Short mmCIF file of C-alpha atoms in Angstrom, two decimals:
data_model
loop_
_atom_site.label_atom_id
_atom_site.label_comp_id
_atom_site.label_asym_id
_atom_site.label_seq_id
_atom_site.Cartn_x
_atom_site.Cartn_y
_atom_site.Cartn_z
CA MET E 1 17.37 4.38 -14.06
CA ARG E 2 15.74 1.14 -15.37
CA ILE E 3 15.17 -2.59 -13.51
CA THR E 4 16.76 -5.00 -15.14
CA GLY E 5 15.73 -7.93 -13.21
CA ILE E 6 14.68 -9.73 -10.39
CA THR E 7 15.64 -12.53 -8.43
CA THR E 8 13.74 -14.51 -5.69
CA HIS E 9 15.45 -16.00 -2.57
CA VAL E 10 13.26 -18.23 -0.55
CA VAL E 11 14.12 -18.54 3.48
CA GLY E 12 12.31 -22.01 4.80
CA THR E 13 11.14 -22.75 8.32
CA PRO E 14 8.97 -26.06 9.22
CA TRP E 15 6.09 -23.62 9.48
CA ARG E 16 6.77 -20.50 7.14
CA ASN E 17 8.67 -19.81 3.98
CA LEU E 18 10.13 -16.67 3.74
CA THR E 19 9.85 -14.97 0.08
CA TYR E 20 12.87 -12.50 -0.53
CA VAL E 21 13.00 -10.62 -3.60
CA LEU E 22 15.84 -8.54 -5.21
CA VAL E 23 15.34 -5.89 -7.86
CA ARG E 24 18.53 -4.80 -9.53
CA THR E 25 18.92 -1.79 -11.74
CA ASP E 26 21.23 -0.75 -14.59
CA GLU E 27 22.68 1.94 -12.48
CA GLY E 28 23.94 -0.68 -9.92
CA LEU E 29 21.67 -0.35 -7.34
CA THR E 30 19.62 -3.08 -5.41
CA GLY E 31 16.40 -3.30 -3.46
CA VAL E 32 15.11 -5.92 -1.50
CA GLY E 33 11.33 -6.66 -0.70
CA GLU E 34 9.65 -9.44 1.22
CA THR E 35 6.40 -11.46 2.06
CA ARG E 36 5.35 -14.38 4.04
CA MET E 37 3.22 -17.26 2.33
CA LEU E 38 1.28 -19.83 3.54
CA GLY E 39 1.18 -22.21 0.93
CA HIS E 40 1.37 -20.24 -2.06
CA THR E 41 5.13 -19.87 -2.33
CA ASP E 42 5.78 -21.28 -5.71
CA ALA E 43 2.79 -20.04 -7.08
CA LEU E 44 4.11 -16.20 -5.87
CA ILE E 45 7.32 -17.25 -7.60
CA GLY E 46 5.79 -18.35 -10.90
CA TYR E 47 3.68 -15.23 -10.75
CA LEU E 48 6.66 -13.10 -10.32
CA GLY E 49 8.51 -14.29 -13.34
CA GLU E 50 5.55 -14.00 -15.24
CA ALA E 51 5.19 -10.05 -14.03
CA ALA E 52 8.80 -9.36 -14.39
CA ALA E 53 8.74 -9.84 -18.25
CA HIS E 54 5.39 -8.32 -18.32
CA HIS E 55 5.47 -5.07 -16.21
CA ILE E 56 8.67 -5.22 -14.34
CA VAL E 57 12.09 -5.22 -16.17
CA GLY E 58 12.43 -1.79 -18.25
CA SER E 59 10.44 0.14 -15.70
CA ASP E 60 11.63 2.86 -13.66
CA PRO E 61 12.05 2.39 -9.82
CA PHE E 62 11.02 5.67 -9.18
CA ASP E 63 7.67 5.10 -10.88
CA THR E 64 6.01 2.76 -8.24
CA GLU E 65 2.53 4.17 -8.83
CA ASP E 66 2.61 3.45 -12.21
CA LEU E 67 4.34 -0.09 -11.74
CA VAL E 68 1.73 -1.01 -8.98
CA ARG E 69 -0.96 0.13 -11.41
CA ARG E 70 0.14 -2.05 -14.16
CA MET E 71 0.72 -4.76 -12.26
CA LYS E 72 -2.80 -4.74 -10.36
CA TYR E 73 -5.11 -4.19 -13.36
CA GLY E 74 -2.34 -4.64 -16.53
CA ASP E 75 -3.32 -8.82 -16.33
CA TYR E 76 -7.28 -7.38 -16.05
CA GLY E 77 -7.97 -10.70 -13.88
CA ARG E 78 -8.72 -9.38 -10.40
CA ALA E 79 -5.82 -9.41 -7.85
CA GLY E 80 -5.87 -11.40 -5.10
CA GLU E 81 -3.32 -12.70 -2.09
CA ILE E 82 -0.80 -13.67 -4.57
CA VAL E 83 -0.77 -10.90 -6.93
CA MET E 84 -0.66 -8.56 -4.39
CA SER E 85 1.91 -10.08 -2.65
CA GLY E 86 4.29 -10.21 -5.50
CA ILE E 87 3.07 -6.62 -5.90
CA ALA E 88 4.34 -5.75 -2.17
CA CYS E 89 7.93 -7.36 -2.74
CA ILE E 90 8.56 -5.24 -6.06
CA GLU E 91 7.01 -2.30 -4.69
CA MET E 92 9.18 -2.51 -1.10
CA ALA E 93 12.33 -2.98 -3.23
CA CYS E 94 11.73 -0.01 -5.66
CA TRP E 95 11.39 2.41 -2.26
CA ASP E 96 14.48 0.64 -0.98
CA ILE E 97 16.22 1.92 -4.26
CA LYS E 98 14.80 5.25 -4.51
CA GLY E 99 16.11 5.71 -0.46
CA LYS E 100 19.40 4.44 -1.37
CA ALA E 101 19.45 6.49 -4.79
CA LEU E 102 18.94 9.91 -2.43
CA GLY E 103 20.74 9.17 0.37
CA VAL E 104 17.54 9.01 2.81
CA PRO E 105 15.48 6.53 4.51
CA VAL E 106 12.18 6.02 3.43
CA TRP E 107 10.35 7.26 6.24
CA GLN E 108 11.76 10.79 4.98
CA LEU E 109 10.15 10.12 1.64
CA LEU E 110 7.04 9.32 2.86
CA GLY E 111 6.15 12.91 4.51
CA GLY E 112 9.00 12.38 7.43
CA LYS E 113 8.82 11.47 11.01
CA VAL E 114 6.23 11.64 13.31
CA THR E 115 7.85 9.93 16.04
CA ASP E 116 11.29 8.48 16.97
CA LYS E 117 9.95 5.07 18.08
CA VAL E 118 7.58 2.20 17.31
CA LYS E 119 6.54 0.07 20.06
CA ALA E 120 6.87 -3.73 19.64
CA TYR E 121 4.62 -6.88 20.46
CA ALA E 122 5.87 -10.13 20.69
CA ASN E 123 4.18 -13.16 18.91
CA GLY E 124 5.75 -16.75 18.71
CA TRP E 125 6.44 -16.97 22.08
CA TYR E 126 4.10 -19.64 23.41
CA THR E 127 5.55 -22.22 21.28
CA THR E 128 5.56 -24.55 24.42
CA GLU E 129 3.44 -26.97 26.19
CA ARG E 130 -0.12 -25.56 26.46
CA THR E 131 -0.32 -25.09 30.29
CA PRO E 132 -0.68 -21.78 32.80
CA GLU E 133 3.07 -22.53 34.28
CA ALA E 134 4.70 -23.01 30.83
CA TYR E 135 2.59 -19.96 29.57
CA HIS E 136 3.20 -18.17 32.84
CA LYS E 137 7.22 -18.87 32.40
CA ALA E 138 7.37 -17.92 28.68
CA ALA E 139 5.57 -14.70 29.05
CA ARG E 140 8.03 -13.92 31.78
CA THR E 141 10.74 -13.96 29.08
CA VAL E 142 9.27 -11.99 26.92
CA MET E 143 9.12 -9.45 29.51
CA GLU E 144 12.76 -9.99 30.35
CA ARG E 145 13.56 -9.31 27.07
CA GLY E 146 12.20 -5.58 27.28
CA TYR E 147 8.81 -6.01 25.50
CA ARG E 148 6.08 -4.11 27.22
CA ALA E 149 3.26 -6.43 25.16
CA LEU E 150 2.18 -9.57 23.74
CA LYS E 151 -0.29 -11.76 21.77
CA ILE E 152 -1.49 -14.97 22.27
CA ASP E 153 -4.23 -17.21 20.79
CA PRO E 154 -5.35 -19.71 23.95
CA PHE E 155 -8.20 -21.40 22.59
CA GLY E 156 -6.38 -24.50 21.11
CA THR E 157 -8.38 -26.11 17.94
CA GLY E 158 -11.68 -23.74 19.02
CA HIS E 159 -13.85 -23.36 15.68
CA PHE E 160 -17.38 -21.61 15.91
CA GLU E 161 -17.93 -22.82 19.68
CA LEU E 162 -15.92 -23.74 22.64
CA ASP E 163 -17.13 -25.93 25.40
CA ALA E 164 -17.37 -24.98 28.90
CA GLU E 165 -14.33 -27.03 29.86
CA GLN E 166 -12.30 -25.47 27.05
CA SER E 167 -13.48 -22.10 27.76
CA ARG E 168 -12.19 -22.32 31.36
CA TYR E 169 -9.27 -23.71 30.30
CA ALA E 170 -8.29 -21.10 27.71
CA VAL E 171 -9.34 -18.53 30.75
CA SER E 172 -6.91 -20.21 32.75
CA LEU E 173 -4.27 -19.53 30.44
CA ILE E 174 -4.89 -16.01 30.03
CA GLU E 175 -4.98 -15.51 33.59
CA ALA E 176 -1.55 -17.15 33.79
CA VAL E 177 -0.30 -14.76 31.37
CA ARG E 178 -1.62 -11.41 32.85
CA ASP E 179 -0.28 -12.53 36.24
CA ALA E 180 3.63 -13.02 34.41
CA ILE E 181 3.40 -9.80 32.86
CA GLY E 182 1.95 -7.50 35.16
CA PRO E 183 -1.29 -4.89 35.07
CA ASP E 184 0.88 -2.44 32.86
CA ALA E 185 1.70 -4.60 30.02
CA GLU E 186 -0.62 -4.76 26.89
CA LEU E 187 -2.21 -8.05 26.07
CA MET E 188 -3.55 -8.59 22.64
CA LEU E 189 -6.29 -11.39 22.56
CA GLU E 190 -6.06 -13.28 19.30
CA MET E 191 -9.06 -15.07 18.08
CA HIS E 192 -7.75 -16.18 14.50
CA GLY E 193 -11.24 -15.82 12.77
CA ARG E 194 -12.35 -18.88 14.90
CA PHE E 195 -15.69 -18.48 16.48
CA SER E 196 -19.64 -17.67 15.45
CA PRO E 197 -20.48 -13.99 16.88
CA SER E 198 -22.20 -15.13 20.29
CA THR E 199 -19.63 -17.53 21.05
CA ALA E 200 -17.00 -14.68 20.32
CA VAL E 201 -19.10 -12.32 22.42
CA ARG E 202 -19.26 -14.90 25.27
CA LEU E 203 -15.41 -15.50 25.37
CA ALA E 204 -14.75 -11.48 25.15
CA ARG E 205 -16.97 -11.10 28.03
CA GLU E 206 -15.35 -14.19 30.33
CA LEU E 207 -11.87 -12.63 29.28
CA ALA E 208 -12.44 -9.45 29.86
CA PRO E 209 -11.18 -8.98 33.62
CA PHE E 210 -7.37 -9.49 32.46
CA LYS E 211 -7.74 -6.22 30.55
CA PRO E 212 -7.03 -7.47 26.81
CA ALA E 213 -5.54 -4.45 24.44
CA TRP E 214 -7.69 -5.83 21.47
CA LEU E 215 -10.15 -8.60 20.15
CA GLU E 216 -8.51 -9.50 16.98
CA GLU E 217 -10.38 -11.27 14.28
CA PRO E 218 -12.83 -12.64 16.35
CA VAL E 219 -15.09 -13.91 13.30
CA PRO E 220 -14.13 -15.11 9.83
CA PRO E 221 -13.32 -11.98 7.90
CA GLU E 222 -15.45 -12.91 4.93
CA ASN E 223 -18.84 -11.42 6.69
CA LEU E 224 -18.54 -7.86 8.35
CA LYS E 225 -22.39 -8.03 9.63
CA ALA E 226 -20.94 -10.77 11.71
CA LEU E 227 -18.26 -8.58 12.69
CA GLN E 228 -20.52 -5.84 13.41
CA LYS E 229 -22.62 -7.95 15.95
CA VAL E 230 -19.43 -8.65 18.01
CA ALA E 231 -18.38 -5.47 18.00
CA ASP E 232 -21.78 -4.13 19.24
CA LYS E 233 -21.66 -6.09 21.97
CA VAL E 234 -18.24 -6.30 23.66
CA ASP E 235 -16.38 -3.76 25.81
CA MET E 236 -12.74 -3.49 24.31
CA PRO E 237 -11.16 -2.67 21.07
CA VAL E 238 -11.80 -4.94 17.90
CA ALA E 239 -8.93 -5.54 15.46
CA THR E 240 -8.74 -7.05 12.01
CA GLY E 241 -7.65 -6.71 8.75
CA GLU E 242 -4.87 -9.18 8.11
CA ARG E 243 -6.80 -11.11 5.41
CA ILE E 244 -7.76 -8.07 3.57
CA HIS E 245 -5.40 -7.64 0.32
CA ASP E 246 -6.75 -4.84 -1.37
CA ARG E 247 -7.17 -1.32 0.51
CA ILE E 248 -10.42 -0.83 -1.84
CA GLU E 249 -12.04 -3.96 0.61
CA PHE E 250 -11.75 -1.96 3.78
CA ARG E 251 -14.28 0.53 2.36
CA GLU E 252 -17.22 -1.76 3.83
CA LEU E 253 -15.05 -2.10 7.16
CA PHE E 254 -14.63 1.57 7.05
CA GLU E 255 -18.12 2.45 6.86
CA SER E 256 -19.58 0.16 9.27
CA GLN E 257 -17.35 1.51 12.49
CA ALA E 258 -17.02 -2.37 13.41
CA VAL E 259 -12.96 -2.04 14.04
CA ASP E 260 -11.01 -0.02 16.12
CA ILE E 261 -7.59 -1.13 14.91
CA ILE E 262 -6.73 -2.08 11.44
CA GLN E 263 -3.97 -4.84 10.50
CA PRO E 264 -3.17 -4.64 6.91
CA ASP E 265 -0.07 -6.79 6.20
CA LEU E 266 2.67 -5.00 4.11
CA GLY E 267 3.39 -7.99 2.59
CA HIS E 268 0.21 -8.86 1.25
CA ILE E 269 -1.57 -5.65 0.38
CA GLY E 270 0.72 -3.76 -2.05
CA GLY E 271 3.45 -2.89 0.00
CA ILE E 272 4.44 0.63 1.38
CA SER E 273 2.27 3.34 -0.10
CA GLU E 274 -0.72 1.08 -0.35
CA THR E 275 -0.41 0.70 3.35
CA ARG E 276 0.31 4.55 3.98
CA LYS E 277 -3.04 5.50 1.94
CA LEU E 278 -4.89 3.09 4.11
CA ALA E 279 -3.43 4.34 7.27
CA ALA E 280 -4.59 7.82 5.83
CA THR E 281 -7.74 6.82 5.49
CA ALA E 282 -8.11 4.97 8.78
CA GLU E 283 -7.33 8.32 10.48
CA THR E 284 -10.07 9.99 8.83
CA HIS E 285 -12.35 7.29 10.80
CA TYR E 286 -10.27 7.64 14.03
CA MET E 287 -9.13 4.57 13.72
CA LEU E 288 -5.32 2.91 14.25
CA VAL E 289 -2.94 1.00 12.54
CA ALA E 290 -1.42 -1.66 13.86
CA PRO E 291 0.31 -4.00 10.65
CA HIS E 292 0.21 -7.60 10.58
CA ASN E 293 3.98 -8.72 10.34
CA VAL E 294 4.74 -12.33 10.58
CA GLY E 295 7.59 -12.26 7.92
CA GLY E 296 11.53 -11.71 8.35
CA SER E 297 13.47 -8.49 9.17
CA VAL E 298 12.68 -7.01 5.42
CA LEU E 299 9.41 -7.17 6.09
CA THR E 300 9.74 -5.39 9.73
CA ALA E 301 12.01 -2.99 8.35
CA ALA E 302 9.20 -1.73 5.48
CA SER E 303 6.55 -1.82 8.16
CA LEU E 304 8.77 0.66 10.25
CA GLN E 305 9.19 2.90 7.55
CA VAL E 306 5.46 3.59 7.46
CA GLY E 307 5.25 3.37 11.25
CA PHE E 308 7.92 6.34 11.69
CA SER E 309 5.73 8.71 9.60
CA THR E 310 2.20 7.73 10.48
CA PRO E 311 0.16 9.52 12.82
CA ASN E 312 -2.47 7.13 13.90
CA PHE E 313 0.34 3.90 14.04
CA LYS E 314 -0.28 2.05 17.16
CA ILE E 315 2.35 -0.92 17.58
CA LEU E 316 4.23 -3.36 15.57
CA GLU E 317 3.90 -7.17 15.72
CA HIS E 318 7.02 -9.24 15.79
CA PHE E 319 7.95 -13.02 15.68
CA ASN E 320 11.57 -12.77 14.73
CA ASP E 321 12.69 -12.78 18.46
CA PHE E 322 11.03 -16.27 19.56
CA ALA E 323 9.94 -18.09 16.39
CA ASP E 324 13.10 -19.62 14.55
CA ALA E 325 14.89 -16.59 15.70
CA GLU E 326 18.16 -17.91 14.03
CA ILE E 327 16.70 -16.36 10.70
CA LYS E 328 17.31 -13.01 11.64
CA LYS E 329 20.81 -13.80 10.45
CA VAL E 330 19.86 -13.65 7.12
CA VAL E 331 19.26 -9.88 6.93
CA LYS E 332 22.05 -7.32 7.69
CA GLY E 333 21.02 -4.77 9.47
CA ALA E 334 17.86 -6.58 10.90
CA PRO E 335 15.65 -4.19 13.33
CA GLN E 336 15.97 -4.99 17.04
CA VAL E 337 13.77 -4.26 20.19
CA ASP E 338 15.61 -1.88 22.15
CA PRO E 339 15.13 -3.94 25.52
CA GLU E 340 15.27 -0.62 27.85
CA THR E 341 11.91 0.53 25.78
CA GLY E 342 10.17 -2.07 24.32
CA CYS E 343 10.31 0.01 20.95
CA PHE E 344 11.80 -0.57 17.64
CA GLU E 345 14.05 2.86 17.52
CA ILE E 346 14.40 5.27 14.26
CA SER E 347 17.27 4.20 11.61
CA HIS E 348 18.58 6.97 9.64
CA ALA E 349 19.95 4.28 7.05
CA PRO E 350 19.32 5.01 3.21
CA GLY E 351 16.20 3.07 1.94
CA LEU E 352 14.91 0.34 4.14
CA GLY E 353 18.18 0.39 6.18
CA VAL E 354 18.79 -3.54 5.58
CA GLU E 355 20.29 -5.97 3.17
CA LEU E 356 19.57 -9.34 2.24
CA ASP E 357 22.43 -11.71 2.55
CA VAL E 358 22.19 -14.12 0.03
CA ASP E 359 24.83 -17.09 1.28
CA ALA E 360 23.14 -16.81 4.60
CA ALA E 361 19.46 -17.11 3.02
CA ALA E 362 20.81 -20.54 1.16
CA GLU E 363 21.54 -21.94 4.60
CA PHE E 364 17.42 -22.15 5.12
CA PRO E 365 16.41 -23.80 1.61
CA GLN E 366 12.43 -23.39 1.19
CA GLN E 367 10.54 -26.31 2.67
CA GLN E 368 7.15 -27.60 2.29
CA ALA E 369 5.99 -25.48 5.27
CA ARG E 370 2.69 -26.29 7.11
CA PHE E 371 0.72 -23.90 9.80
CA ASP E 372 -2.81 -25.23 10.20
CA LEU E 373 -4.26 -23.32 13.01
CA TRP E 374 -7.15 -26.36 13.56
CA ALA E 375 -4.64 -29.09 14.15
CA GLU E 376 -3.55 -30.20 17.81
CA GLY E 377 -0.37 -28.13 18.83
CA TRP E 378 -0.37 -25.84 16.27
CA GLU E 379 0.72 -23.17 18.69
CA LYS E 380 4.17 -24.93 18.93
CA ARG E 381 4.63 -24.31 15.32
CA ALA E 382 6.43 -27.21 14.87
CA PRO E 383 4.71 -29.41 12.24
CA LYS E 384 4.73 -33.39 12.12
#
């Protein structure tokens, strides 16, 4: 079997463009991959056009290790977010093809299942007025949908510091959310790399009474010693990793033991195999895996293949019930959270178990998507 060509399909919303890639073969099988870029969609499509000619067309989709190696190193330049995201789309699609060819789900090819359920947590649900009352109501809606976990960044446009008034307001928002979801639901506290170590530590202590399930990206991702300072002084799990685009770059993070939960994004770190390898290394350091997942239903399905086959997989992020939920219709077989359990149930469909509806995707053309975490009203995800 050989790859004969690829096509790209961008599904646009005002705050995110989702790039889907279809990989076609000479035996009639087609696989799909997906990633979400912030401001780099055209660069990704340009890279994929070159990579198709240099590396992809003519390759055997079963030889994913060789294809990834050639795409990552064959152009000699160091692979960053764009290259690794392109690799991820192609690699996911190849796994989809392999599963379809063999008539089995991808998780079966990754060593088989270790669980029938993967817990979900909601994000994108607080696209409302930034008040305790509005957040309380929105959080109740999440619980009514069956979720048992959610994530929130309550810090407005905070950057490095957060003054006393803004800090009290952030605490009031978290207090309202915890009251809405009750004592048993998981509440993930997101900092988006906003703060200096001292500010992150202070805020974590002020919010500790509301029992955050983790403290996510408390400082910018480039300085692991700063992250270590936070980890040494807070009494809650620390999570990070969504902006690391090569599993080799996790090495220092593992060595530092500064994190309890790693958050690779399958769509940015090279796909399914790269994430599964990373998870195995995390397991040797007694760390959990909770992938960053701000993409659509194909990326969710790919992340779940890893989840069902990975012993130290904790939970999966899910936007698509709340932020532009209408885009779910572009993917047939889109994974759904079971409201009875708050989990994704295992799928036995071949490959990734989903199909891109190209006609439906065309109803959401690419936009000049904009998402600025330091702009007033960013949480509404409705750029002006």
